[in-house]
Amino acid sequence: MSEQPAPAGPEIEVRGLRKSFGDNEVLRGIDLEIRQGEVVCVIGPSGSGKSTLLRCVNLLEEPTKGQVFVGGTELTDPDVDIDAVRRRIGMVFQQFNLFPHLTVTENLTLPQRRVLRRDKAAAAKVAAENLERVGLSEKADAYPASLSGGQQQRVAIARSLSMGPEVMLFDEPTSALDPELVGDVLAVMRVLADEGMTMMVVTHEMTFAREVADRVVFMDGGVIVEDGSPEQVIGAPRHERTRHFLARLLDPAMAQVEEETSDQVGGSG
Amino acid sequence: MTATDVRLQPKKKGLTRRRKRSLSRGVQYVVFVAAVIAFAVSADWGRLKNQFAQGSIAKQMFPDVITLALKNTVLYTLSGFVVGLALGMVIALMRLSSVGPYRWLAGVYIEIFRGLPALLIFIFIGVAVPLAFPGTEIVGGTYGKVALALGLVAAAYMAETIRAGIQAVPKGQMEAARSLGFSPARAMTSIIVPQAFRIILPPLTNELVLLFKDSSLVLFLGVTLEERELSKYGRDLASTTANSTPILVAGLCYLLVTIPLGFVVRRMEAKAQEAVK
Ligand SMILES: Nc1ncnc2c1ncn2[C@@H]1O[C@H](COP(=O)(O)OP(=O)(O)O)[C@@H](O)[C@H]1O
Ligand SMILES: [Mg+2]
């Protein structure tokens, strides 16, 4: 697994992906390729299957049908060592999911030690570097509960980075944050993108998508409706559904309604 | 709120809420004082003191009641707790397993051992096991038997507590661990279980208090003089002296441990409640 073939193909490849929860078909045939170093933002109304798609990419959800490849390895192959592949895929959640019983440093070192078997000193060194990267060195010994949401999310990013991933997945990383804290998290992600990380980002932050993404994918009803450059998808959408979604997102009154309904969906599952 | 009610409906017949409340409190005090007086008058204090509070007999119990009896009670309790915790952990994980027969077995164990009086388990360990497997010795002699008997009972309760604790850890914790490359087993042991234990520390401590009292059932295993714990020690001494003072002293020794432990539990519960807010 350590010897990677030269990245001839895409870093992430999704083929004919379908996912059902019971009778509810949430993903209805997704095909997507993401090249190494590419930043792809996934946008779309709440309930359109964005999180499910992201979670299928690291197999937190088991696809009902189709294939997922990351770095040339097929994750959907039942014989693949999924834990080994997941080490190469970082994931950042809307709710941060830091380990509350551990300090910030321990959050970063424990996975390295238990999963990568790094020794104490090496893990501590990597942790310190990554805390520095997200600008939180002074919080090394704090517990997550004492941090703001924005700080917690930056720690969560640093925790993922400490595992040395090839790919980072972000599921609405700023949606649970107070507006004034969003900027710090997006700044960290922007630097990461500039450094060449392959990133798949589900977000409602249109400015971020427009400025940072190489590509924007618009999803609705479990399918990819539109896939292209930010200028094209956000600036000059071809499909009525995309236009409708963007109009609602940009109209503050409608956006409010959107947010409230998405809160309800998020709260129940 | 009461004040508003009164102002809004000044003419309403009957008692206001405030007056009803103070009346009810008054009645309760009267009943309480009457009960205390009735008890004090009817009890034969002289005989009670003679029977339960003989200073010379109490003195004669020291230091054995502490260095032997209380020590053994603590030892029995802790060994039972350790066995119960280990076994309870295994049963809790079986209960949460994706393998059906494991879940079923764990469920059966919990139902059986929660449904049986601890006394029966002690008798079973003391009598049936040596009968059924002649020649076998439970490791550790009496200590081993007590640890096993108490552990078997405690495990059933602890398994349910541990399972509830594990389920109370938010789902996102397992997902975060898995996404970092933890295997399910390793995520469970290094991320989920440590958090679960923080949640269930109060009920586990309660279980310790229950075990502390249940250790008195050692009585039914037949123990040597050196192996006696508080209850057996108190009872033996009560019969040799033909006086109940040793029972009272032994009882106080139990309270010496259980009351502080109960206090600790309430403190932890209050703290946990605060953390939720
Ligand atoms: N674990 C689950 N069990 C059942 N239904 C689910 C589950 N996760 C998501 N869903 C359903 O899948 C649909 C898409 O959800 P999701 O991928 O979270 O959408 P989005 O992230 O675009 O808001 C929703 O209708 C949701 O109710
Ligand atoms: Mg979502």
XYZ file of C-alpha atoms in Angstrom, chain A residues 6-221:
216
model
C 2.447 6.874 -10.611
C -0.780 8.897 -10.525
C -1.727 8.358 -14.099
C -5.453 8.186 -13.423
C -7.630 10.483 -11.334
C -7.016 10.728 -7.580
C -10.705 10.130 -6.857
C -12.933 8.263 -9.236
C -16.590 7.454 -8.694
C -18.341 5.196 -11.206
C -22.052 4.506 -11.425
C -22.498 5.120 -7.693
C -25.925 4.406 -6.248
C -26.951 4.460 -2.613
C -30.299 3.620 -1.073
C -31.458 3.781 2.524
C -34.267 1.250 2.497
C -36.605 2.328 -0.289
C -35.132 5.806 -0.406
C -32.655 6.036 -3.277
C -30.435 8.938 -2.270
C -27.730 8.656 -4.948
C -29.001 7.711 -8.398
C -25.908 7.063 -10.449
C -22.979 9.394 -9.788
C -19.922 9.557 -12.048
C -17.143 11.856 -10.940
C -13.409 12.184 -11.437
C -11.121 14.411 -9.420
C -7.529 14.884 -10.514
C -4.631 15.101 -8.114
C -4.355 18.578 -6.629
C -7.815 19.560 -7.822
C -10.259 21.353 -5.511
C -13.876 20.451 -6.190
C -16.760 22.141 -4.395
C -20.040 20.252 -4.221
C -23.108 22.439 -3.894
C -26.792 21.667 -3.889
C -29.968 21.889 -1.842
C -30.246 20.164 1.493
C -31.179 16.503 1.116
C -29.734 16.245 -2.391
C -27.214 13.595 -1.287
C -24.017 15.666 -0.959
C -23.034 14.227 2.436
C -23.916 10.727 1.334
C -21.693 11.096 -1.724
C -18.799 12.336 0.403
C -19.308 9.543 2.930
C -19.340 6.977 0.131
C -15.956 8.262 -1.044
C -14.327 7.009 2.175
C -16.871 4.237 2.632
C -18.393 5.569 5.839
C -21.503 4.648 3.879
C -21.429 1.439 1.893
C -22.505 2.112 -1.712
C -25.434 0.044 -2.919
C -23.974 -0.100 -6.402
C -20.983 1.246 -8.299
C -17.291 1.705 -7.644
C -15.108 4.178 -5.770
C -11.372 4.507 -6.425
C -8.974 6.644 -4.408
C -5.367 6.864 -5.538
C -5.939 3.906 -7.815
C -7.225 1.598 -5.053
C -10.777 0.359 -5.357
C -12.446 0.972 -1.981
C -15.560 -0.895 -3.012
C -13.525 -4.091 -3.516
C -14.653 -6.294 -0.597
C -11.094 -7.570 -0.162
C -9.472 -4.174 0.248
C -8.124 -3.193 3.699
C -10.468 -0.290 4.221
C -8.693 0.976 7.352
C -5.450 1.252 5.418
C -7.116 3.199 2.590
C -8.924 5.535 4.995
C -5.562 6.618 6.426
C -4.947 8.274 3.064
C -8.284 10.096 3.099
C -8.840 12.876 5.627
C -12.375 13.823 6.548
C -13.659 16.970 8.225
C -17.193 16.971 9.611
C -19.748 19.703 10.084
C -19.822 18.941 13.826
C -15.977 18.773 14.171
C -16.138 15.460 16.088
C -13.037 16.126 18.139
C -12.449 13.607 20.914
C -13.695 15.553 23.947
C -11.813 13.510 26.552
C -8.430 14.321 24.996
C -6.473 17.551 24.819
C -5.867 19.203 21.469
C -2.406 17.662 21.208
C -3.697 14.234 22.228
C -6.417 14.504 19.582
C -3.618 14.845 17.042
C -1.171 12.322 18.485
C -3.431 9.422 19.509
C -4.526 8.523 15.937
C -0.937 8.737 14.703
C 0.281 6.469 17.470
C -2.533 3.933 17.407
C -3.098 3.819 13.656
C 0.245 4.737 12.095
C 2.304 3.322 14.990
C 4.443 6.437 15.146
C 6.478 6.783 18.306
C 5.649 9.441 20.844
C 8.247 11.973 19.775
C 7.496 11.686 16.066
C 3.750 12.011 16.677
C 4.257 15.037 18.894
C 6.422 16.687 16.270
C 3.864 16.180 13.503
C 1.098 17.390 15.819
C 2.996 20.574 16.663
C 3.665 21.287 12.989
C 0.038 20.905 12.062
C -1.222 22.980 14.980
C 1.150 25.674 13.812
C -0.264 25.346 10.318
C -3.797 26.078 11.532
C -2.538 28.808 13.857
C -3.448 27.136 17.143
C -0.109 26.287 18.734
C -1.105 28.130 21.889
C -4.100 25.788 22.371
C -1.985 22.606 22.419
C -2.952 21.677 25.974
C -6.550 22.899 25.915
C -9.561 20.598 25.858
C -11.927 20.879 22.871
C -14.819 22.123 25.024
C -12.846 25.266 25.884
C -12.371 26.206 22.220
C -14.656 28.165 19.914
C -16.312 26.284 17.068
C -13.896 27.788 14.575
C -10.918 26.718 16.653
C -12.341 23.226 17.055
C -12.782 22.900 13.319
C -9.199 24.021 12.702
C -8.001 21.427 15.218
C -10.076 18.819 13.384
C -8.368 19.793 10.132
C -4.966 19.581 11.825
C -5.894 16.155 13.208
C -6.671 14.889 9.715
C -3.521 16.442 8.265
C -1.396 14.750 10.936
C -2.192 11.433 9.276
C -0.576 12.647 6.064
C -3.591 12.181 3.772
C -3.490 12.415 -0.031
C -7.071 13.576 -0.178
C -9.213 15.713 2.104
C -12.994 15.552 2.262
C -14.917 18.411 3.886
C -18.616 18.107 4.733
C -19.971 21.628 5.268
C -17.011 22.514 7.503
C -18.306 25.999 8.304
C -22.064 25.405 8.521
C -22.085 24.953 12.295
C -20.016 28.076 12.926
C -20.978 31.592 13.959
C -20.505 33.847 10.913
C -17.507 35.670 12.399
C -15.599 32.391 12.826
C -16.093 31.109 9.277
C -13.242 33.143 7.805
C -10.447 31.541 9.862
C -11.484 28.040 8.819
C -11.822 28.976 5.161
C -8.387 30.633 5.304
C -6.837 27.374 6.490
C -8.582 25.481 3.690
C -7.439 28.051 1.157
C -3.787 27.546 2.141
C -4.264 23.800 1.921
C -5.673 24.164 -1.584
C -2.755 26.385 -2.603
C -0.330 23.751 -1.324
C -1.797 21.315 -3.808
C -4.028 19.111 -1.634
C -6.726 17.200 -3.482
C -9.944 18.428 -1.907
C -13.627 17.636 -2.168
C -15.632 20.258 -0.295
C -19.372 20.279 0.324
C -20.182 23.896 1.088
C -22.651 26.738 0.841
C -19.828 29.320 0.834
C -20.133 30.610 -2.723
C -17.251 33.040 -2.382
C -14.950 30.221 -1.364
C -16.213 28.056 -4.229
C -15.760 30.853 -6.727
C -12.271 31.808 -5.568
C -10.702 28.504 -4.532
C -12.413 25.708 -6.449
C -11.083 24.409 -9.736
C -14.487 22.879 -10.359
C -17.963 23.190 -8.943
C -20.413 20.300 -8.975
C -24.104 21.019 -8.516
C -26.164 18.113 -7.180
C -29.907 17.799 -6.918
C -32.094 14.779 -6.222
